PDB file of C-alpha atoms and ligand atoms in Angstrom:
ATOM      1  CA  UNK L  16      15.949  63.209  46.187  1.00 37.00           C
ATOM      2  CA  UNK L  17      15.315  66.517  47.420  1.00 37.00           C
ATOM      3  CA  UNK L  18      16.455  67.574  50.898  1.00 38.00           C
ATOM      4  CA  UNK L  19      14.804  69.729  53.884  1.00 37.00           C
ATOM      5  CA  UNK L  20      15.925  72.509  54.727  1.00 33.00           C
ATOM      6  CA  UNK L  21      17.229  72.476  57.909  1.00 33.00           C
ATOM      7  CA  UNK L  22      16.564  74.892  60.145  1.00 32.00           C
ATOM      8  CA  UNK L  23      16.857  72.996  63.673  1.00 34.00           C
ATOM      9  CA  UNK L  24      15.712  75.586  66.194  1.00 32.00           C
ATOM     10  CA  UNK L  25      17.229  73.768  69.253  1.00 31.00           C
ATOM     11  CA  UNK L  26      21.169  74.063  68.204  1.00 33.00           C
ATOM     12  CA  UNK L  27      21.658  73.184  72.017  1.00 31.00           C
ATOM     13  CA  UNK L  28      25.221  75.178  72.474  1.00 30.00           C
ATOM     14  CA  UNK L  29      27.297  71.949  73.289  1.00 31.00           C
ATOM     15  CA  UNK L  30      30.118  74.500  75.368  1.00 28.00           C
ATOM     16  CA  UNK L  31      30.629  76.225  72.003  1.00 28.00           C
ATOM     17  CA  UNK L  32      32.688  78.883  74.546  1.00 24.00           C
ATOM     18  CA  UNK L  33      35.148  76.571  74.962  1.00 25.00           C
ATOM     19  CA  UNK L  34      36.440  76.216  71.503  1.00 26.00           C
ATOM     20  CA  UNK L  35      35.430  80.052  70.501  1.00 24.00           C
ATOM     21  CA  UNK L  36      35.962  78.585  66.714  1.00 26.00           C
ATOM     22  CA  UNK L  37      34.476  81.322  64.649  1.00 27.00           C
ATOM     23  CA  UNK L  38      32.303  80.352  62.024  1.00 28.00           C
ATOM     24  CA  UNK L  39      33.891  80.726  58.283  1.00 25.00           C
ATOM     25  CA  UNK L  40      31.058  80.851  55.930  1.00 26.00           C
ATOM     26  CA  UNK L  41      31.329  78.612  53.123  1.00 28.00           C
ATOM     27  CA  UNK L  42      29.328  78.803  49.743  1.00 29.00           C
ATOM     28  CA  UNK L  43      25.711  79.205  50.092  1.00 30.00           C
ATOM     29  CA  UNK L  44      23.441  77.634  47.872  1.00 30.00           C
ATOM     30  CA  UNK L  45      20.152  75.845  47.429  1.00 32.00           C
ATOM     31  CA  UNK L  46      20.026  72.455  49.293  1.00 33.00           C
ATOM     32  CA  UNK L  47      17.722  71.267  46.823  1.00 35.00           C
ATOM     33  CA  UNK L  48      20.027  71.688  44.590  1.00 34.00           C
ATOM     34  CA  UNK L  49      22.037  69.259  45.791  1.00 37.00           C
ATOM     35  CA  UNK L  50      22.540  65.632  44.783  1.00 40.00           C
ATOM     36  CA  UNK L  51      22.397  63.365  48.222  1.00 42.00           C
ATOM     37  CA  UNK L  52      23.494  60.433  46.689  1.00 45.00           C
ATOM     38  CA  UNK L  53      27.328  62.272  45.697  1.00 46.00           C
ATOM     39  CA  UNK L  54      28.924  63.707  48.395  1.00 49.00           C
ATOM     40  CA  UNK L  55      30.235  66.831  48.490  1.00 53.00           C
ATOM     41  CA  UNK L  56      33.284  67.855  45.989  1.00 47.00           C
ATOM     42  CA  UNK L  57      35.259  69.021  48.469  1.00 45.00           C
ATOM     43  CA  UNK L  58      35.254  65.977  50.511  1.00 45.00           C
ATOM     44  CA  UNK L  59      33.418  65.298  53.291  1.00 48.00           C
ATOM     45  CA  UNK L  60      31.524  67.824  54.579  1.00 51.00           C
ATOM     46  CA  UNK L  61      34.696  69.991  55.884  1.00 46.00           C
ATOM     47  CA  UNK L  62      33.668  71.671  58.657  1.00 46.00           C
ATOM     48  CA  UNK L  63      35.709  74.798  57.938  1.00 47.00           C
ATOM     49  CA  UNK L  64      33.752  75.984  55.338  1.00 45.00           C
ATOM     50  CA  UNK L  65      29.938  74.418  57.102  1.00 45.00           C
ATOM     51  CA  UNK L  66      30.031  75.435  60.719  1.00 47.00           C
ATOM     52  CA  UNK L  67      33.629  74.505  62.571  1.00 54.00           C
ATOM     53  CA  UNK L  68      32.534  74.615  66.145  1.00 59.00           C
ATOM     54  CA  UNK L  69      28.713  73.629  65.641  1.00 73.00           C
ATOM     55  CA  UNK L  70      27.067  70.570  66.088  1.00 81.00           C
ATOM     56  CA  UNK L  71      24.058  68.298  64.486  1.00 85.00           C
ATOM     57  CA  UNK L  72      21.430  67.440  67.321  1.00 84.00           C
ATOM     58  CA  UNK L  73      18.995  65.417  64.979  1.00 88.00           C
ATOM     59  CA  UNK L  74      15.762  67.631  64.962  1.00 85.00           C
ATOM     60  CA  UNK L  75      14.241  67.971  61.848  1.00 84.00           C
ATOM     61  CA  UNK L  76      13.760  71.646  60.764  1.00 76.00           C
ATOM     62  CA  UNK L  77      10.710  72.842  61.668  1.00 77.00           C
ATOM     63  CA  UNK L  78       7.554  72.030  60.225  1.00 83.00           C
ATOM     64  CA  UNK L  79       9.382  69.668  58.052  1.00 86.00           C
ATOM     65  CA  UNK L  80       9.492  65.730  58.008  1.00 93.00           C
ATOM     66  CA  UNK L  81      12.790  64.153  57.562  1.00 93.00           C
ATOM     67  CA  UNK L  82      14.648  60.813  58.458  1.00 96.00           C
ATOM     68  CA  UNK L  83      18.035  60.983  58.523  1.00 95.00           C
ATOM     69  CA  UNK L  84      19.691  57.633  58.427  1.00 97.00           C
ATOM     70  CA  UNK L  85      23.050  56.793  60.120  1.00 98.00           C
ATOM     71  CA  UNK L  86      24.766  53.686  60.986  1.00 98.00           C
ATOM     72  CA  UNK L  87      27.365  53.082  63.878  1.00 98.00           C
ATOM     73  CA  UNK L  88      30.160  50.894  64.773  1.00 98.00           C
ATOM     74  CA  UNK L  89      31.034  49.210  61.366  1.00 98.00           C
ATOM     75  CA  UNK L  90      32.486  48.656  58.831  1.00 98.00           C
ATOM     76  CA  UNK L  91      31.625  45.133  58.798  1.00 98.00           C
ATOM     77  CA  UNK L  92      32.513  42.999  55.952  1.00 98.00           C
ATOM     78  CA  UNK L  93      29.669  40.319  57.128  1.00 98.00           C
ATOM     79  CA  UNK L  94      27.074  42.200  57.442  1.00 98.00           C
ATOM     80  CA  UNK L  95      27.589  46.088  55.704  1.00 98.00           C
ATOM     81  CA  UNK L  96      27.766  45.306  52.180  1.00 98.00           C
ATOM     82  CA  UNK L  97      23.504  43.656  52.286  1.00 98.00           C
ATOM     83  CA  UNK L  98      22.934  47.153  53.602  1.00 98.00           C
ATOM     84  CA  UNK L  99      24.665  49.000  51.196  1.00 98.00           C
ATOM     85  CA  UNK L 100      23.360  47.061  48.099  1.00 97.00           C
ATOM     86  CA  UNK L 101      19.867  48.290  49.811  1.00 97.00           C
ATOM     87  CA  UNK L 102      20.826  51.593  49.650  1.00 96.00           C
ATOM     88  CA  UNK L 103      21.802  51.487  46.316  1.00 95.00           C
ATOM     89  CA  UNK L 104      18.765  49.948  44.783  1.00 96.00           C
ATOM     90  CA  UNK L 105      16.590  52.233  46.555  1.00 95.00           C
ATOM     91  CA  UNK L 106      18.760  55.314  45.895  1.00 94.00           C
ATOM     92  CA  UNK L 107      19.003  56.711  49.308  1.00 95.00           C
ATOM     93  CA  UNK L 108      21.324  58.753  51.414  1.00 94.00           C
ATOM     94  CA  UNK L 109      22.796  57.368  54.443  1.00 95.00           C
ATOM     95  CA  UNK L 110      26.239  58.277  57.157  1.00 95.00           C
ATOM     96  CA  UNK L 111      28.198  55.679  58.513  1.00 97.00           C
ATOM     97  CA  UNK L 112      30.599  56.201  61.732  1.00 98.00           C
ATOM     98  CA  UNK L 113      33.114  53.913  61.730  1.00 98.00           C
ATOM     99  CA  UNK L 114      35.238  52.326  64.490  1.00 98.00           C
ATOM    100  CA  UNK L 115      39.173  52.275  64.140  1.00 98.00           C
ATOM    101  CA  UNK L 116      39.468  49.098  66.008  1.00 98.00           C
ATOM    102  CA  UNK L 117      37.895  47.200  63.178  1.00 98.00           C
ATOM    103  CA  UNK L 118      39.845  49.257  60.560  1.00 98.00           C
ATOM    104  CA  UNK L 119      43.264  48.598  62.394  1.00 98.00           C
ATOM    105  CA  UNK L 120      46.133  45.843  61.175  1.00 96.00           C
ATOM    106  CA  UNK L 121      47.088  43.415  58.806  1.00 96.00           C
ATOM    107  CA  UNK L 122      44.751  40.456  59.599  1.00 97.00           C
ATOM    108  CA  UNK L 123      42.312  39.395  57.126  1.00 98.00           C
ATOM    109  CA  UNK L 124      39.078  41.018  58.675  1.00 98.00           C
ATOM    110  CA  UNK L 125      41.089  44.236  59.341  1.00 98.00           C
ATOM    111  CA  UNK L 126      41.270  44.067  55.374  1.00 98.00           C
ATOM    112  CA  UNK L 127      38.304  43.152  54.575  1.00 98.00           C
ATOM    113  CA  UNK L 128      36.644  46.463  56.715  1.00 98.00           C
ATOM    114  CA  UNK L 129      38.807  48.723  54.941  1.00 98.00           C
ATOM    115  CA  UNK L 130      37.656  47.181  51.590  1.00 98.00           C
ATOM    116  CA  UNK L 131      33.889  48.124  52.439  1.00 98.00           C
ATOM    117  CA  UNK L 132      34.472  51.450  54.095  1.00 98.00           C
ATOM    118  CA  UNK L 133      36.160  52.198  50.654  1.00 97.00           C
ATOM    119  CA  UNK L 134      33.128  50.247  48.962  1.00 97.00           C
ATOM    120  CA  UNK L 135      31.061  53.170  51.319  1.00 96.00           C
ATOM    121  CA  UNK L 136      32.974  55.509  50.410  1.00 94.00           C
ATOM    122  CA  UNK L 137      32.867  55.275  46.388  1.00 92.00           C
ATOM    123  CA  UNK L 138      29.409  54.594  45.949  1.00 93.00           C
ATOM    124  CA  UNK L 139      28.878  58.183  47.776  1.00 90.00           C
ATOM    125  CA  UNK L 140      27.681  57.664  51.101  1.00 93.00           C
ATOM    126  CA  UNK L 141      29.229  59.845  53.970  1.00 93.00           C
ATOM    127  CA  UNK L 142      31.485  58.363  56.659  1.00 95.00           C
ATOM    128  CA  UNK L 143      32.298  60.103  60.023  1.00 95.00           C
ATOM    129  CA  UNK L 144      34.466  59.067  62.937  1.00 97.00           C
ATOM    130  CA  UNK L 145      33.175  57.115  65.900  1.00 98.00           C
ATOM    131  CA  UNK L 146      36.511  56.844  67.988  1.00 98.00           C
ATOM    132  CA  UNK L 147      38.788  53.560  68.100  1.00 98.00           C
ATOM    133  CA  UNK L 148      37.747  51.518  70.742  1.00 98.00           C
ATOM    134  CA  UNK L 149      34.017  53.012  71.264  1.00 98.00           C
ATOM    135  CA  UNK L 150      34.836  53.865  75.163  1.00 97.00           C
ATOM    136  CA  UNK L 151      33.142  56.705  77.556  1.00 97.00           C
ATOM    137  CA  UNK L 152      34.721  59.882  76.186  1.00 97.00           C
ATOM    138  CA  UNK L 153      34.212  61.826  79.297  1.00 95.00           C
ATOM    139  CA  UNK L 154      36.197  60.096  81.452  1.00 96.00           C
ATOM    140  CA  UNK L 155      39.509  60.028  78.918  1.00 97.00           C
ATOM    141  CA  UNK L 156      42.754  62.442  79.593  1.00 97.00           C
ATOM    142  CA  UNK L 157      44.291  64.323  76.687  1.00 97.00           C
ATOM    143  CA  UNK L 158      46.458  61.185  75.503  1.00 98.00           C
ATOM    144  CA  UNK L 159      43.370  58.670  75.530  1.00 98.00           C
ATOM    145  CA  UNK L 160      41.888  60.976  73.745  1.00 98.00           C
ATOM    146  CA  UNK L 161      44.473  61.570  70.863  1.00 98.00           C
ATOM    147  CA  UNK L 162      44.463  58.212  70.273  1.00 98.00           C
ATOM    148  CA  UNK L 163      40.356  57.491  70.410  1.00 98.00           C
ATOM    149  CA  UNK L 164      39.739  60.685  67.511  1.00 98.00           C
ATOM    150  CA  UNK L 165      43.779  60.926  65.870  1.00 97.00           C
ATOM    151  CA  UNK L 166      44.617  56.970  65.333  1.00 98.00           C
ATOM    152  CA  UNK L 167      40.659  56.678  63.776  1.00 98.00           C
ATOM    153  CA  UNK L 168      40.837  59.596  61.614  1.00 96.00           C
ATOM    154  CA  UNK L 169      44.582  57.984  60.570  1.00 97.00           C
ATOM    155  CA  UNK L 170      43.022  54.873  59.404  1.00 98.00           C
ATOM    156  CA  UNK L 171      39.810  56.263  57.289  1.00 97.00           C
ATOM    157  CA  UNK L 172      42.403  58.568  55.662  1.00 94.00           C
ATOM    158  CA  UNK L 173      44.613  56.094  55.010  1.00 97.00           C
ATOM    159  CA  UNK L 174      41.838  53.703  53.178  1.00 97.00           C
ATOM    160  CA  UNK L 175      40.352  56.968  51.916  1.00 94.00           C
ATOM    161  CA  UNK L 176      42.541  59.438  51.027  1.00 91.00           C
ATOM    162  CA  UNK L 177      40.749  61.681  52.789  1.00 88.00           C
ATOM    163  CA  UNK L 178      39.944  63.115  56.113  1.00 88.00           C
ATOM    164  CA  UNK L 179      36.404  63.153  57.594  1.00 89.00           C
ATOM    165  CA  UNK L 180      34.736  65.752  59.703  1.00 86.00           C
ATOM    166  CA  UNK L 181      31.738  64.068  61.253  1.00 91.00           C
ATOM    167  CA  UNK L 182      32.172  62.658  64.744  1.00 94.00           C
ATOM    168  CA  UNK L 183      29.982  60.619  66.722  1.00 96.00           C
ATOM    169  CA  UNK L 184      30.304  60.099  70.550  1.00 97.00           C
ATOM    170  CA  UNK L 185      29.932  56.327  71.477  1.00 97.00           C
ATOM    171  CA  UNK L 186      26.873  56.347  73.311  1.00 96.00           C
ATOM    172  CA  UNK L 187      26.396  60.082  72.122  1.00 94.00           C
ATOM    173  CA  UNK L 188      28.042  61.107  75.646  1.00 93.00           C
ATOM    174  CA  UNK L 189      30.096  64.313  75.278  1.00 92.00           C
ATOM    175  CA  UNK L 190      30.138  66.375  78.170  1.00 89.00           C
ATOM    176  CA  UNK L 191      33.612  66.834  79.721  1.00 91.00           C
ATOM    177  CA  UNK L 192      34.876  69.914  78.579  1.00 88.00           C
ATOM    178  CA  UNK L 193      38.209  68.160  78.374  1.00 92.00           C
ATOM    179  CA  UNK L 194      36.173  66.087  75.687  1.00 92.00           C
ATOM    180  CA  UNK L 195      34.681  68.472  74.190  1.00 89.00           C
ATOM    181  CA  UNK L 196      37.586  70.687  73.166  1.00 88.00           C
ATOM    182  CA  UNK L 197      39.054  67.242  71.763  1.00 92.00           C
ATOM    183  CA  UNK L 198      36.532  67.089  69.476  1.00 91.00           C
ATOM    184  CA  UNK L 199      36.265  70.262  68.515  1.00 86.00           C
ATOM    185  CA  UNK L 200      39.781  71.280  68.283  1.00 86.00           C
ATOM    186  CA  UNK L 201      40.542  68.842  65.217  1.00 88.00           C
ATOM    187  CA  UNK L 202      37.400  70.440  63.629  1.00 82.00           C
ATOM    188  CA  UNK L 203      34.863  67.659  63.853  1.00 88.00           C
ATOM    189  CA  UNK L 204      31.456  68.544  64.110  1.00 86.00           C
ATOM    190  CA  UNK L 205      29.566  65.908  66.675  1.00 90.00           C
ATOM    191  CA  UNK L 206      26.404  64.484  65.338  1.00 92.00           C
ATOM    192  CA  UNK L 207      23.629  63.445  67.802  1.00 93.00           C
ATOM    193  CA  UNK L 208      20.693  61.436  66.815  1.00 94.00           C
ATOM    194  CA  UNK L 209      16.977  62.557  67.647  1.00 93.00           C
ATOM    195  CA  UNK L 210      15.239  58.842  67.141  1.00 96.00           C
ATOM    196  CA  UNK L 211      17.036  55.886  68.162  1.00 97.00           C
ATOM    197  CA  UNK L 212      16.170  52.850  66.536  1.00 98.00           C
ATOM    198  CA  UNK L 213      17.545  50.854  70.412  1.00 98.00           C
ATOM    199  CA  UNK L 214      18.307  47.815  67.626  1.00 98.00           C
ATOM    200  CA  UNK L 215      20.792  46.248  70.361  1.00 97.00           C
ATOM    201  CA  UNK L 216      17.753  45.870  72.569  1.00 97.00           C
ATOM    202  CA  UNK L 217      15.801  43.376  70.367  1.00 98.00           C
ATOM    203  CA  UNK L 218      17.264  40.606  67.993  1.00 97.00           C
ATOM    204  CA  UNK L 219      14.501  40.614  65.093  1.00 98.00           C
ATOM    205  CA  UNK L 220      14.139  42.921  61.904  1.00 98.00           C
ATOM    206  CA  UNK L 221      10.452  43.003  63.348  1.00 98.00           C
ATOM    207  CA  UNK L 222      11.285  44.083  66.886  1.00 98.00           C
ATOM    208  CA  UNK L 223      13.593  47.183  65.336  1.00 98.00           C
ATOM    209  CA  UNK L 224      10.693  48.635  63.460  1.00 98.00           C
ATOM    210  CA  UNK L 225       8.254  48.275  66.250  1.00 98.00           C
ATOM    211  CA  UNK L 226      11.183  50.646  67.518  1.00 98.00           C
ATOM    212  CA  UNK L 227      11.130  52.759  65.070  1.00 98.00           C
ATOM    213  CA  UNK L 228       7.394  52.880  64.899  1.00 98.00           C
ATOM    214  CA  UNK L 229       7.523  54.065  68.485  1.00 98.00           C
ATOM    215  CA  UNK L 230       9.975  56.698  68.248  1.00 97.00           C
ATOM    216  CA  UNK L 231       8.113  58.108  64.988  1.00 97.00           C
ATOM    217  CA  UNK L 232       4.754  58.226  67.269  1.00 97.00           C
ATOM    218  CA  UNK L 233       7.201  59.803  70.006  1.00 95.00           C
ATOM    219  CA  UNK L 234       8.783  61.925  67.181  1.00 93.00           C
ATOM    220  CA  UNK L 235       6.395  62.368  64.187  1.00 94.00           C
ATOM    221  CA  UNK L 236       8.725  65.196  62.023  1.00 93.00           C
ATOM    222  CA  UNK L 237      11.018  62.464  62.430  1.00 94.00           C
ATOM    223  CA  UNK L 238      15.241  63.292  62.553  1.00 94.00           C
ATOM    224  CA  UNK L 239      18.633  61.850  62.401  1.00 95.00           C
ATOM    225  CA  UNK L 240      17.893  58.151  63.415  1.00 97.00           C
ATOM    226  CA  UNK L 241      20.499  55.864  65.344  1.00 98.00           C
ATOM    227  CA  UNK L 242      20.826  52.152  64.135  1.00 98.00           C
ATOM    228  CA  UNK L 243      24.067  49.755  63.555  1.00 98.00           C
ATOM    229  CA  UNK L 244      25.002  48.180  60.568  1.00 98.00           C
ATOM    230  CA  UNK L 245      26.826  45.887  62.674  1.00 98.00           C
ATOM    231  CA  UNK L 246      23.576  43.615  63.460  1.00 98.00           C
ATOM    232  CA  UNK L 247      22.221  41.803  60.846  1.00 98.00           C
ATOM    233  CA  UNK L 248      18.642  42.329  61.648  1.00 98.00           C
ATOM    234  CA  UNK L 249      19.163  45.562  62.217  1.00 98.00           C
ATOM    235  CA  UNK L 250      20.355  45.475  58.418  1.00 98.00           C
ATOM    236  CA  UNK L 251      17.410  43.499  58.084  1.00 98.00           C
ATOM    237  CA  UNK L 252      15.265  46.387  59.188  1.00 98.00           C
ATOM    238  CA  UNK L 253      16.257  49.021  57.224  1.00 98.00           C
ATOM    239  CA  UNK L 254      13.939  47.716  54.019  1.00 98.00           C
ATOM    240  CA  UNK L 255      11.032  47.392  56.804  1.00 98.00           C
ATOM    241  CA  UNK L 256      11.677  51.640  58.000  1.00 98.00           C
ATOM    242  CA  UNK L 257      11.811  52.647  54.221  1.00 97.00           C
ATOM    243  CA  UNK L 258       8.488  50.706  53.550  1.00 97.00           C
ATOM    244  CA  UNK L 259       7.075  52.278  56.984  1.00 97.00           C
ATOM    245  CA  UNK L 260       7.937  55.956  56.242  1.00 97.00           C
ATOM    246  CA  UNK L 261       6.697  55.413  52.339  1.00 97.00           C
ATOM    247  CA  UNK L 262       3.080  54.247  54.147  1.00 97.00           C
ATOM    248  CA  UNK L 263       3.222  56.992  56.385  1.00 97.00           C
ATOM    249  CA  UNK L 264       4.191  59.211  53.549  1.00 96.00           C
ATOM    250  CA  UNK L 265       1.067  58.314  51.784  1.00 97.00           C
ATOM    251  CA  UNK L 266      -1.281  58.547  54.563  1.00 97.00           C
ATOM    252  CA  UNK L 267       0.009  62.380  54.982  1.00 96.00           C
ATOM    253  CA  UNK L 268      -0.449  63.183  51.490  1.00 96.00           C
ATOM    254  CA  UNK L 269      -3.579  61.757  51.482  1.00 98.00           C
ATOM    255  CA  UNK L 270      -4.295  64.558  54.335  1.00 97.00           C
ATOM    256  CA  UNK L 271      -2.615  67.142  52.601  1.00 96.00           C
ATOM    257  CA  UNK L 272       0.462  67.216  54.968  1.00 95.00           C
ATOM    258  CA  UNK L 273       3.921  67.155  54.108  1.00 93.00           C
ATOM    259  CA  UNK L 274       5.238  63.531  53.812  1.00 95.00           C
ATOM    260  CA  UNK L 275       8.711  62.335  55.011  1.00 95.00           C
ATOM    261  CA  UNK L 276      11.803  62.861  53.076  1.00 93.00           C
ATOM    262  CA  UNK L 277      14.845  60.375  53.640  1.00 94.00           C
ATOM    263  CA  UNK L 278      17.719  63.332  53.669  1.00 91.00           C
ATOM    264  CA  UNK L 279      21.492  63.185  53.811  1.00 88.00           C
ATOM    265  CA  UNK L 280      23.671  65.072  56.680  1.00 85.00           C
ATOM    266  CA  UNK L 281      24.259  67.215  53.819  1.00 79.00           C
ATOM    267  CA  UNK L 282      20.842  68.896  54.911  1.00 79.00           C
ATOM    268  CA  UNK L 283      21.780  69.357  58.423  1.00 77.00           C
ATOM    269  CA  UNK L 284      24.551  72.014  57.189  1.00 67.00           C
ATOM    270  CA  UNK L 285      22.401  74.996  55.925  1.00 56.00           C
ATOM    271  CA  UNK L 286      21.401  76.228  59.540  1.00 51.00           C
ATOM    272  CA  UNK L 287      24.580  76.113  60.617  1.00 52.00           C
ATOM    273  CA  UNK L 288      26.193  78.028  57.913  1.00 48.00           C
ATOM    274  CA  UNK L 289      23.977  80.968  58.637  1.00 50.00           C
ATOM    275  CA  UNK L 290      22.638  80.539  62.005  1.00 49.00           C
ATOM    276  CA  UNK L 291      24.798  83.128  64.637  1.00 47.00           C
ATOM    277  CA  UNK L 292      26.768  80.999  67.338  1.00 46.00           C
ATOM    278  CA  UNK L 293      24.396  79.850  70.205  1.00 43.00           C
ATOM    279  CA  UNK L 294      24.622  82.284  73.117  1.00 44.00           C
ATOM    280  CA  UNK L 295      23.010  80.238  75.906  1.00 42.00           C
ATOM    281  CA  UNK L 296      25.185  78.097  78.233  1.00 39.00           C
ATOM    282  CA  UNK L 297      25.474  74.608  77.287  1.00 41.00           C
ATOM    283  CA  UNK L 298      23.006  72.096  78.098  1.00 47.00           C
ATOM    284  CA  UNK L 299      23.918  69.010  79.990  1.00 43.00           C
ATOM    285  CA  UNK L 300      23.129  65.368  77.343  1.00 49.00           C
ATOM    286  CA  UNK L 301      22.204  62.583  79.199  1.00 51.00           C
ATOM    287  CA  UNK L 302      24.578  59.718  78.576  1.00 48.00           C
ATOM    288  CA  UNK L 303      23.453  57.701  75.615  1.00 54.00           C
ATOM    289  CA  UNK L 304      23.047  53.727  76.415  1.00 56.00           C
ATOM    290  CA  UNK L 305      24.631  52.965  72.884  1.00 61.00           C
ATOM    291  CA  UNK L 306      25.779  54.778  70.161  1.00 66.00           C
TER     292      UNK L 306
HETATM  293 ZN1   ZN D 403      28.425  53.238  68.675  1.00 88.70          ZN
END
């Protein structure tokens, strides 16, 4: 599958200042060259060589239409593996932020979580961090925070054999500065989401796409869209979106407009490769209700 290009025009400076993390340029190449179903060779997507200090909002690039998909708060060995045999037969991209509490110890569920984030992991699709206990960011010291981003990143390296780069703040609150250079210290670029599918509001595959049908009207080029792999009809859903944005697809072409492309993170990294570092002060996120 070919990607967009990204070329989000609102890189909202997330107090880049306070990390002053200068950008290393890494190779440059075609994005549609790339494969989104392998991740990258050099692991995933190290943010040394994409953008160190940057971060994804979840625009599409303009006057594109893309859906990124990402799933928070697994890995659950009840309900993950349905979604990721979906993926697989329909050959598309997808990110998955991860929770160390359900990663952590020697119990048998502990185990079984680690087996499917390393199920994730093979079969290509990219994993990021979403903090240990998925608590309010902002209002952690320095030691809180260690352990929220260090002990995670511990435990997908340990199943991995690999660090990770991406970061996602539960409830996509990140706006302590304390926080923020946290984050961006250890080199993790924070992605944000620019649809939410609010799947924890409703408890029917049917009521998530009536979400997702809302925030497309709200949102018609689309963007990195929030759901959990963690509730089953939320898992449920994910055929029901695909089906939805392959309609919608057809109904553009049929108008001569550009249809939606399902892209991986992967396509996010261009802009921020090239783009110069945001000059304007940061811009204040409204805390998140889930994430
Ligand atoms: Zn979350």
């Amino acid at each position: 599958m070919s990607s967009a290009l990204a070329r989000p025009r609102a890189l909202a400076a997330l107090a880049l200042t306070l990390v002053l993390a200068p950008l290393v340029a890494g190779a440059t190449g075609d994005l549609d060259e790339v494969d989104h179903k392998v991740k990258p060779a050099d692991g995933n997507l190290w943010s040394s060589r994409y953008g160190h200090g940057r971060m994804i909002d979840g625009h599409c690039p303009p006057r594109r239409r893309c859906v990124a998909f990402t799933f928070d708060d697994g890995p659950s060995w009840e309900t993950t593996p349905r979604l990721l045999d979906e993926l697989d037969r329909r050959g598309l991209p997808a990110t998955f932020f991860v929770t160390g509490h359900r990663l952590d110890g020697r119990g048998e569920v502990a185990r079984r979580n680690r087996e499917v984030l390393q199920r994730t992991w093979a079969r290509g699709y990219l994993v990021g961090n979403h903090t240990y206990n998925h608590d309010l960011l902002d209002t952690m010291n320095e030691a809180q925070l260690r352990f929220e981003l260090d002990r995670t990143s511990a435990l997908i390296e340990e199943a991995l054999g690999t660090r990770v780069w991406l970061f996602r703040a539960p409830f996509g609150a990140l706006h302590h500065p304390t926080a923020v250079r946290a984050v961006f210290s250890r080199g993790y670029t924070p992605v944000f989401w620019g649809m939410d599918s609010n799947d924890w509001r409703v408890n029917t595959p049917e009521g998530v796409l009536a979400n997702v049908r809302a925030e497309l009207e709200r949102s018609p080029r689309g963007g990195v869209l929030l759901m959990h792999d963690t509730l089953p009809w939320s898992v449920a859903a994910f055929p029901l979106i695909v089906d939805e944005l392959e309609r919608r697809s057809a109904e553009l072409v049929a108008r001569g407009e550009q249809p939606y492309q399902v892209v991986s993170m992967e396509a996010f990294w261009q802009p921020l490769r090239t783009a110069p570092a945001p000059s304007r002060p940061p811009r204040p996120r409204r805390p998140r209700r889930r994430g």
